[in-house]
Short mmCIF file of C-alpha atoms and ligand atoms in Angstrom, two decimals:
data_model
loop_
_atom_site.label_atom_id
_atom_site.label_comp_id
_atom_site.label_asym_id
_atom_site.label_seq_id
_atom_site.Cartn_x
_atom_site.Cartn_y
_atom_site.Cartn_z
CA UNK A 1 111.50 111.85 127.07
CA UNK A 2 111.47 109.36 129.81
CA UNK A 3 109.52 111.93 131.98
CA UNK A 4 107.07 112.53 129.23
CA UNK A 5 106.06 108.97 128.75
CA UNK A 6 105.91 108.35 132.35
CA UNK A 7 103.73 111.24 133.12
CA UNK A 8 101.53 110.34 130.18
CA UNK A 9 101.28 106.93 131.35
CA UNK A 10 100.60 107.79 135.19
CA UNK A 11 98.21 110.84 134.44
CA UNK A 12 96.40 109.31 131.33
CA UNK A 13 97.52 112.64 129.71
CA UNK A 14 98.58 112.51 125.95
CA UNK A 15 99.96 115.15 123.61
CA UNK A 16 97.43 115.57 120.69
CA UNK A 17 99.97 116.72 118.18
CA UNK A 18 103.05 115.14 116.80
CA UNK A 19 106.35 116.62 118.03
CA UNK A 20 107.17 119.81 116.08
CA UNK A 21 110.12 119.36 113.71
CA UNK A 22 113.10 121.34 115.40
CA UNK A 23 115.41 123.29 113.40
CA UNK A 24 118.33 121.18 111.77
CA UNK A 25 121.56 121.67 113.40
CA UNK A 26 124.99 121.31 111.64
CA UNK A 27 126.44 118.29 114.08
CA UNK A 28 123.55 115.98 112.51
CA UNK A 29 124.01 112.22 113.14
CA UNK A 30 125.39 110.16 110.05
CA UNK A 31 123.86 106.86 111.50
CA UNK A 32 120.45 105.68 112.46
CA UNK A 33 119.51 102.88 114.67
CA UNK A 34 116.58 101.14 113.22
CA UNK A 35 114.43 98.63 115.38
CA UNK A 36 112.32 96.08 113.67
CA UNK A 37 111.18 92.31 113.66
CA UNK A 38 112.66 91.12 110.18
CA UNK A 39 114.90 88.34 111.30
CA UNK A 40 114.01 85.55 108.56
CA UNK A 41 116.25 85.25 105.43
CA UNK A 42 113.96 87.04 103.32
CA UNK A 43 113.12 89.89 105.74
CA UNK A 44 117.00 90.35 106.21
CA UNK A 45 117.38 90.90 102.51
CA UNK A 46 114.67 93.28 102.15
CA UNK A 47 115.96 95.25 105.24
CA UNK A 48 119.51 95.18 103.64
CA UNK A 49 118.09 96.86 100.61
CA UNK A 50 116.95 99.53 102.79
CA UNK A 51 120.34 99.73 104.72
CA UNK A 52 122.10 99.84 101.54
CA UNK A 53 120.10 102.52 100.06
CA UNK A 54 120.30 104.67 103.22
CA UNK A 55 123.88 104.25 103.23
CA UNK A 56 124.10 105.63 99.63
CA UNK A 57 122.69 108.74 101.32
CA UNK A 58 125.56 108.94 103.59
CA UNK A 59 123.52 107.64 106.62
CA UNK A 60 124.81 104.17 108.26
CA UNK A 61 121.83 102.17 109.28
CA UNK A 62 122.41 100.52 112.46
CA UNK A 63 120.33 97.35 112.65
CA UNK A 64 118.50 96.50 115.56
CA UNK A 65 116.31 93.30 114.64
CA UNK A 66 114.50 91.57 117.49
CA UNK A 67 113.17 87.91 116.93
CA UNK A 68 109.53 87.13 117.30
CA UNK A 69 107.10 86.72 114.27
CA UNK A 70 104.60 89.59 114.38
CA UNK A 71 106.54 91.90 116.27
CA UNK A 72 105.94 90.23 119.65
CA UNK A 73 109.41 90.55 120.90
CA UNK A 74 110.14 93.91 119.15
CA UNK A 75 107.07 95.75 120.82
CA UNK A 76 108.63 94.54 124.30
CA UNK A 77 112.19 95.86 123.44
CA UNK A 78 110.71 99.11 122.01
CA UNK A 79 108.54 100.06 125.15
CA UNK A 80 111.77 99.13 127.39
CA UNK A 81 114.07 100.84 125.30
CA UNK A 82 112.05 104.26 125.34
CA UNK A 83 111.46 103.95 129.03
CA UNK A 84 115.01 103.68 129.65
CA UNK A 85 115.50 107.09 127.58
CA UNK A 86 117.60 105.19 124.85
CA UNK A 87 115.07 105.33 122.03
CA UNK A 88 116.19 104.12 118.50
CA UNK A 89 116.06 106.64 115.73
CA UNK A 90 113.65 104.75 113.76
CA UNK A 91 111.31 101.86 114.63
CA UNK A 92 108.95 99.32 113.00
CA UNK A 93 105.65 100.46 114.30
CA UNK A 94 102.44 99.37 112.54
CA UNK A 95 98.88 100.16 112.24
CA UNK A 96 97.05 101.29 115.21
CA UNK A 97 100.00 101.20 117.22
CA UNK A 98 101.22 104.37 115.31
CA UNK A 99 98.63 106.29 116.79
CA UNK A 100 99.01 105.02 120.17
CA UNK A 101 102.66 106.07 120.18
CA UNK A 102 102.04 109.37 118.29
CA UNK A 103 99.33 110.05 121.22
CA UNK A 104 102.09 110.09 123.54
CA UNK A 105 103.78 112.94 121.48
CA UNK A 106 106.74 110.76 120.79
CA UNK A 107 106.72 110.50 117.08
CA UNK A 108 108.48 112.95 114.92
CA UNK A 109 106.08 114.49 112.31
CA UNK A 110 107.07 114.27 108.72
CA UNK A 111 104.42 116.89 106.97
CA UNK A 112 106.94 118.39 105.26
CA UNK A 113 108.73 115.43 103.64
CA UNK A 114 105.18 113.82 102.87
CA UNK A 115 103.93 117.60 100.93
CA UNK A 116 107.15 117.40 98.99
CA UNK A 117 106.69 113.80 98.02
CA UNK A 118 102.86 114.25 97.40
CA UNK A 119 102.27 111.39 99.67
CA UNK A 120 98.63 112.34 99.56
CA UNK A 121 98.24 111.81 95.96
CA UNK A 122 100.77 109.02 95.34
CA UNK A 123 99.77 106.78 98.34
CA UNK A 124 96.76 104.53 98.35
CA UNK A 125 94.23 106.25 100.75
CA UNK A 126 94.09 103.66 103.33
CA UNK A 127 98.05 103.66 103.62
CA UNK A 128 97.99 107.59 103.61
CA UNK A 129 95.55 107.46 106.40
CA UNK A 130 97.76 104.62 108.40
CA UNK A 131 100.61 107.09 108.50
CA UNK A 132 98.48 110.08 109.86
CA UNK A 133 97.58 111.16 113.57
CA UNK A 134 95.38 113.95 113.91
CA UNK A 135 95.96 115.28 110.51
CA UNK A 136 99.92 114.88 110.59
CA UNK A 137 102.08 112.57 109.19
CA UNK A 138 104.03 110.36 111.61
CA UNK A 139 105.37 107.34 109.94
CA UNK A 140 106.68 106.40 106.45
CA UNK A 141 104.96 103.47 104.68
CA UNK A 142 107.21 100.69 103.41
CA UNK A 143 104.83 98.07 101.95
CA UNK A 144 101.43 96.17 101.83
CA UNK A 145 101.41 92.46 103.00
CA UNK A 146 98.50 90.33 101.73
CA UNK A 147 97.34 87.89 104.88
CA UNK A 148 94.66 86.09 102.75
CA UNK A 149 97.23 84.34 100.85
CA UNK A 150 96.70 80.11 100.53
CA UNK A 151 100.22 79.08 99.57
CA UNK A 152 100.23 75.41 97.71
CA UNK A 153 102.68 73.31 96.43
CA UNK A 154 102.09 73.74 92.61
CA UNK A 155 104.05 70.64 91.40
CA UNK A 156 102.06 68.42 93.77
CA UNK A 157 99.04 69.66 92.82
CA UNK A 158 99.77 69.45 88.99
CA UNK A 159 100.74 65.87 89.77
CA UNK A 160 97.39 65.02 91.45
CA UNK A 161 95.43 67.24 88.85
CA UNK A 162 94.15 69.62 91.31
CA UNK A 163 93.14 73.20 91.33
CA UNK A 164 93.70 75.48 94.13
CA UNK A 165 90.33 75.78 96.11
CA UNK A 166 88.36 78.90 95.68
CA UNK A 167 85.56 77.90 98.25
CA UNK A 168 85.32 75.76 101.22
CA UNK A 169 83.62 72.72 99.43
CA UNK A 170 86.52 72.68 96.89
CA UNK A 171 88.68 73.07 99.85
CA UNK A 172 87.32 69.76 101.48
CA UNK A 173 87.47 68.10 98.15
CA UNK A 174 91.11 69.11 97.70
CA UNK A 175 91.93 68.04 101.04
CA UNK A 176 90.28 64.48 100.63
CA UNK A 177 92.13 63.75 97.70
CA UNK A 178 95.65 65.01 99.13
CA UNK A 179 95.01 63.12 102.12
CA UNK A 180 94.38 60.03 100.12
CA UNK A 181 97.67 60.54 98.17
CA UNK A 182 99.50 60.50 101.69
CA UNK A 183 100.02 64.25 101.85
CA UNK A 184 98.66 66.35 104.90
CA UNK A 185 96.60 68.86 103.48
CA UNK A 186 97.41 72.18 105.25
CA UNK A 187 100.44 72.95 107.42
CA UNK A 188 99.71 75.04 110.68
CA UNK A 189 101.73 76.15 113.76
CA UNK A 190 99.91 76.41 117.23
CA UNK A 191 101.65 79.55 118.02
CA UNK A 192 98.66 82.12 119.01
CA UNK A 193 99.21 84.72 116.33
CA UNK A 194 99.33 81.86 113.75
CA UNK A 195 96.32 80.33 114.70
CA UNK A 196 94.70 83.78 114.99
CA UNK A 197 95.83 84.51 111.34
CA UNK A 198 93.93 81.50 110.31
CA UNK A 199 90.83 82.58 112.28
CA UNK A 200 90.63 86.08 110.87
CA UNK A 201 90.74 84.76 107.35
CA UNK A 202 87.90 82.41 108.23
CA UNK A 203 85.97 85.15 109.60
CA UNK A 204 86.39 87.29 106.65
CA UNK A 205 85.58 84.46 104.22
CA UNK A 206 82.56 83.41 105.96
CA UNK A 207 80.94 86.86 106.58
CA UNK A 208 82.75 89.67 104.57
CA UNK A 209 84.42 92.94 105.29
CA UNK A 210 81.35 94.85 107.04
CA UNK A 211 80.78 92.05 109.62
CA UNK A 212 84.48 91.90 110.01
CA UNK A 213 84.92 95.30 110.64
CA UNK A 214 82.16 95.24 113.38
CA UNK A 215 83.76 92.40 115.26
CA UNK A 216 87.36 93.52 115.01
CA UNK A 217 87.44 97.27 114.16
CA UNK A 218 84.39 98.35 116.22
CA UNK A 219 84.59 95.59 118.67
CA UNK A 220 80.98 95.19 118.85
CA UNK A 221 79.81 92.93 121.49
CA UNK A 222 76.50 92.13 119.14
CA UNK A 223 78.95 90.87 116.54
CA UNK A 224 80.39 88.39 119.02
CA UNK A 225 77.10 87.05 119.67
CA UNK A 226 76.40 86.79 115.90
CA UNK A 227 75.78 83.16 114.36
CA UNK A 228 78.50 84.09 111.95
CA UNK A 229 81.23 84.02 114.37
CA UNK A 230 79.83 80.92 115.68
CA UNK A 231 80.61 79.42 111.83
CA UNK A 232 83.67 80.82 111.85
CA UNK A 233 84.89 79.17 114.97
CA UNK A 234 83.21 75.81 114.00
CA UNK A 235 85.12 75.88 110.86
CA UNK A 236 88.40 76.74 112.34
CA UNK A 237 87.98 73.64 114.70
CA UNK A 238 86.97 71.70 111.68
CA UNK A 239 90.21 72.54 110.02
CA UNK A 240 92.06 70.80 112.61
CA UNK A 241 91.22 67.59 110.99
CA UNK A 242 93.04 68.64 107.86
CA UNK A 243 96.49 69.67 109.39
CA UNK A 244 99.64 68.25 109.81
CA UNK A 245 100.45 67.30 113.20
CA UNK A 246 100.17 70.50 115.44
CA UNK A 247 103.29 72.10 116.87
CA UNK A 248 103.95 75.60 118.09
CA UNK A 249 106.44 76.49 115.11
CA UNK A 250 107.85 79.75 114.39
CA UNK A 251 106.52 80.83 110.97
CA UNK A 252 109.90 80.44 108.92
CA UNK A 253 109.64 76.69 110.61
CA UNK A 254 105.99 76.38 109.26
CA UNK A 255 106.94 77.51 105.75
CA UNK A 256 110.37 75.32 105.96
CA UNK A 257 107.99 72.52 106.60
CA UNK A 258 105.73 73.37 103.68
CA UNK A 259 108.70 73.46 101.29
CA UNK A 260 109.80 70.11 102.38
CA UNK A 261 106.23 68.78 101.30
CA UNK A 262 104.98 67.96 104.97
CA UNK A 263 101.88 69.52 103.94
CA UNK A 264 100.47 70.54 100.49
CA UNK A 265 99.05 74.17 101.59
CA UNK A 266 99.67 76.83 104.16
CA UNK A 267 97.89 80.18 105.16
CA UNK A 268 100.40 82.91 105.91
CA UNK A 269 101.06 86.43 104.83
CA UNK A 270 103.10 86.74 101.78
CA UNK A 271 106.41 87.19 103.81
CA UNK A 272 106.59 83.81 103.39
CA UNK A 273 106.62 84.17 99.43
CA UNK A 274 110.08 85.96 99.96
CA UNK A 275 111.18 83.21 102.31
CA UNK A 276 110.42 80.54 99.97
CA UNK A 277 112.23 82.62 96.91
CA UNK A 278 115.32 82.96 99.25
CA UNK A 279 115.57 79.42 99.59
CA UNK A 280 115.56 78.93 95.92
CA UNK A 281 111.81 78.10 95.51
CA UNK A 282 110.61 80.39 92.47
CA UNK A 283 107.00 81.68 92.61
CA UNK A 284 104.82 79.73 90.19
CA UNK A 285 107.45 76.94 89.90
CA UNK A 286 107.48 74.78 93.08
CA UNK A 287 104.54 76.88 94.62
CA UNK A 288 102.08 79.27 93.91
CA UNK A 289 99.73 81.49 95.81
CA UNK A 290 95.92 81.81 95.70
CA UNK A 291 93.51 84.09 97.74
CA UNK A 292 92.04 81.90 100.80
CA UNK A 293 88.69 80.30 99.74
CA UNK A 294 85.82 82.56 99.75
CA UNK A 295 88.25 85.83 99.77
CA UNK A 296 88.91 86.22 96.00
CA UNK A 297 88.14 89.82 95.76
CA UNK A 298 89.22 90.76 98.94
CA UNK A 299 92.59 92.00 100.69
CA UNK A 300 93.36 91.40 104.32
CA UNK A 301 96.20 93.53 104.98
CA UNK A 302 99.07 94.58 107.18
CA UNK A 303 101.05 97.87 105.90
CA UNK A 304 104.45 97.94 107.20
CA UNK A 305 105.46 101.34 108.51
CA UNK A 306 108.61 103.04 110.12
CA UNK A 307 108.17 105.88 112.36
CA UNK A 308 111.00 108.00 113.92
CA UNK A 309 111.49 108.74 117.37
CA UNK A 310 113.25 111.42 119.25
CA UNK A 311 112.86 114.78 120.39
CA UNK A 312 116.37 115.97 119.56
CA UNK A 313 117.25 117.62 116.25
CA UNK A 314 120.49 115.85 115.77
CA UNK A 315 118.81 112.69 114.36
CA UNK A 316 116.24 114.81 112.31
CA UNK A 317 118.14 115.07 108.87
CA UNK A 318 118.66 111.50 108.90
CA UNK A 319 115.31 110.63 110.09
CA UNK A 320 113.89 112.70 107.13
CA UNK A 321 116.28 111.20 104.72
CA UNK A 322 114.90 107.61 105.50
CA UNK A 323 111.41 108.53 105.33
CA UNK A 324 111.81 110.25 102.01
CA UNK A 325 113.77 107.38 100.82
CA UNK A 326 111.29 104.61 101.64
CA UNK A 327 108.57 105.97 99.28
CA UNK A 328 110.62 106.62 96.20
CA UNK A 329 109.52 104.59 93.20
CA UNK A 330 112.72 102.79 92.94
CA UNK A 331 112.98 101.76 96.58
CA UNK A 332 109.40 100.63 96.71
CA UNK A 333 109.93 98.44 93.90
CA UNK A 334 113.18 96.81 95.24
CA UNK A 335 112.27 96.53 98.73
CA UNK A 336 108.70 94.96 98.16
CA UNK A 337 110.06 92.49 95.60
CA UNK A 338 112.35 91.20 98.12
CA UNK A 339 109.86 91.52 101.19
CA UNK A 340 107.17 89.65 99.40
CA UNK A 341 104.84 92.93 99.77
CA UNK A 342 103.46 95.16 97.35
CA UNK A 343 104.12 98.73 96.76
CA UNK A 344 102.14 101.51 98.86
CA UNK A 345 102.10 103.59 95.51
CA UNK A 346 99.10 104.14 93.29
CA UNK A 347 101.28 104.49 90.58
CA UNK A 348 103.36 101.36 90.74
CA UNK A 349 103.35 98.91 87.73
CA UNK A 350 102.16 95.71 88.30
CA UNK A 351 102.91 94.01 85.08
CA UNK A 352 106.70 93.75 86.19
CA UNK A 353 105.12 91.91 89.61
CA UNK A 354 105.07 88.23 89.93
CA UNK A 355 101.47 86.56 89.77
CA UNK A 356 101.02 86.70 93.74
CA UNK A 357 102.03 90.26 93.96
CA UNK A 358 100.31 91.37 91.00
CA UNK A 359 96.93 90.04 92.43
CA UNK A 360 97.74 91.42 95.74
CA UNK A 361 98.09 94.56 94.33
CA UNK A 362 95.59 95.03 92.09
CA UNK A 363 92.94 93.81 94.71
CA UNK A 364 94.25 96.38 97.08
CA UNK A 365 93.94 98.82 94.33
CA UNK A 366 90.11 97.89 94.29
CA UNK A 367 89.78 100.25 97.17
CA UNK A 368 88.24 100.36 100.60
CA UNK A 369 85.29 97.99 99.83
CA UNK A 370 87.71 95.26 98.91
CA UNK A 371 90.14 95.86 101.95
CA UNK A 372 90.15 94.68 105.44
CA UNK A 373 92.48 95.25 108.08
CA UNK A 374 94.23 92.54 109.94
CA UNK A 375 93.56 92.24 113.55
CA UNK A 376 96.72 90.05 114.15
CA UNK A 377 98.78 92.66 112.61
CA UNK A 378 97.64 95.73 114.54
CA UNK A 379 95.75 97.06 111.68
CA UNK A 380 92.25 96.73 113.16
CA UNK A 381 92.49 97.50 116.98
CA UNK A 382 94.74 98.64 119.70
CA UNK A 383 97.21 96.01 121.39
CA UNK A 384 95.13 95.03 124.21
CA UNK A 385 91.87 94.30 122.45
CA UNK A 386 94.05 92.40 119.78
CA UNK A 387 95.67 90.34 122.48
CA UNK A 388 92.59 89.64 124.43
CA UNK A 389 90.89 88.20 121.15
CA UNK A 390 93.64 86.27 120.10
CA UNK A 391 94.10 84.42 123.48
CA UNK A 392 90.15 83.60 123.31
CA UNK A 393 90.55 82.17 119.77
CA UNK A 394 93.69 80.19 120.67
CA UNK A 395 92.05 78.80 123.94
CA UNK A 396 89.12 77.43 121.95
CA UNK A 397 91.40 75.93 119.24
CA UNK A 398 93.73 74.18 121.50
CA UNK A 399 91.14 72.76 123.98
CA UNK A 400 88.09 70.93 122.00
CA UNK A 401 86.16 70.70 125.42
CA UNK A 402 85.42 74.74 125.06
CA UNK A 403 82.21 75.43 122.84
CA UNK A 404 81.66 77.97 120.30
CA UNK A 405 78.73 79.50 122.65
CA UNK A 406 81.63 79.58 125.38
CA UNK A 407 83.86 81.59 123.36
CA UNK A 408 81.22 83.72 122.03
CA UNK A 409 80.05 84.60 125.66
CA UNK A 410 83.51 85.51 126.87
CA UNK A 411 84.22 87.43 123.71
CA UNK A 412 81.08 89.45 124.09
CA UNK A 413 81.90 90.17 127.92
CA UNK A 414 85.74 91.03 126.97
CA UNK A 415 84.58 93.40 124.14
CA UNK A 416 82.15 94.93 126.64
CA UNK A 417 85.10 95.74 128.98
CA UNK A 418 87.44 96.97 126.41
CA UNK A 419 84.49 99.60 125.08
CA UNK A 420 84.00 100.78 128.71
CA UNK A 421 87.52 101.27 129.12
CA UNK A 422 87.82 103.30 125.82
CA UNK A 423 85.09 105.59 126.59
CA UNK A 424 86.92 106.53 129.80
C1 LIG B 501 105.01 92.26 109.47
C2 LIG B 501 105.94 91.86 108.30
C3 LIG B 501 106.66 90.53 108.82
C4 LIG B 501 105.67 89.55 109.47
C5 LIG B 501 106.54 88.36 110.01
C6 LIG B 501 104.27 91.25 110.23
O1 LIG B 501 103.55 91.88 111.16
O2 LIG B 501 104.18 93.47 108.88
O3 LIG B 501 106.81 92.85 107.92
O4 LIG B 501 107.48 89.95 107.80
O5 LIG B 501 105.04 90.37 110.44
O6 LIG B 501 106.93 88.51 111.52
#
């Protein structure tokens, strides 16, 4: 495998099709190493559910959790392990990255598991297309996270007779009242991906899914020069005025501070809900969630997926079992309730979900017109483009002497360069 990856990297060659499923042998492994980036309390509980269910199938889940929100550390560990010829049997790879790994011919294909489970019918079309590469299924979907989630301290809002803001004018009004009551309106970390999370929310709120896709999926240099980007940048900077003192916090630390009432609102993917629940804060009691202002009917999504690595047949039976297991209705329900996400299945029952999950699932079920892929969580663009955009946005956010026009010029140039490279 090592030679193959190096060859692909050196020659720029790529294998277009996933690895063919090799015939199963008698001596298959009864354990599977699973690499992922679920290290917070809520995430660990969700992973444990998968591990337990896999254990019931007679396969031991060997946990390889790598710290780093949004998978920063896990991506690096995965690359070095594969290059060292020590690839884990299963790994969390999500969004556009699935295609990048599949293109190298390193992912196991799951067409027969998918066909047996009717994935083409039971999965949301967006999810089904995320797990495919050149028409073959190469990953198993776990759950859908909503990134345009505004968490608010419900008790505090009730006491101050405030409603969650549904547009920017309301956001400013609510923030003014919170400030007057001595509470910082918004918790925000200065960690680059978390700043970019707020920014992608603002782009979507400011301009809708079509423009959002022009900028982050089609990477159009014209979109970078558009005045809608200027507005979103301007809004990002303006929001600094409503934030609790800025620090580079990990996302669980930002959630922790929100739970301690150091700020009344927090913009974060709904894995934060799992964390709050885990710490004893029940949904719609201490806190609630609402869509980010201006995005009520929209779903900014990140879909978690597991891909399986390995050319040898010894792992195949275990890998296929895991892929099959995670899509079953029972595992979907249990895992996603613990993870703060929602089911990837169209036949899930939203009535049993809490209010945050119900709104997320029904909005996502609205179809492609309601959905926008998260740039930060690799749903929109390749790793290189994602990293370049996040770096520009973060620089602007941290340094007030950089103007919106500067960022727009730089981003247009970056996108032009990335497009040229893509065409090669
Ligand atoms: C993943 C989530 C994870 C979050 C925070 C996202 O990219 O999809 O499963 O909880 O990052 O690390």
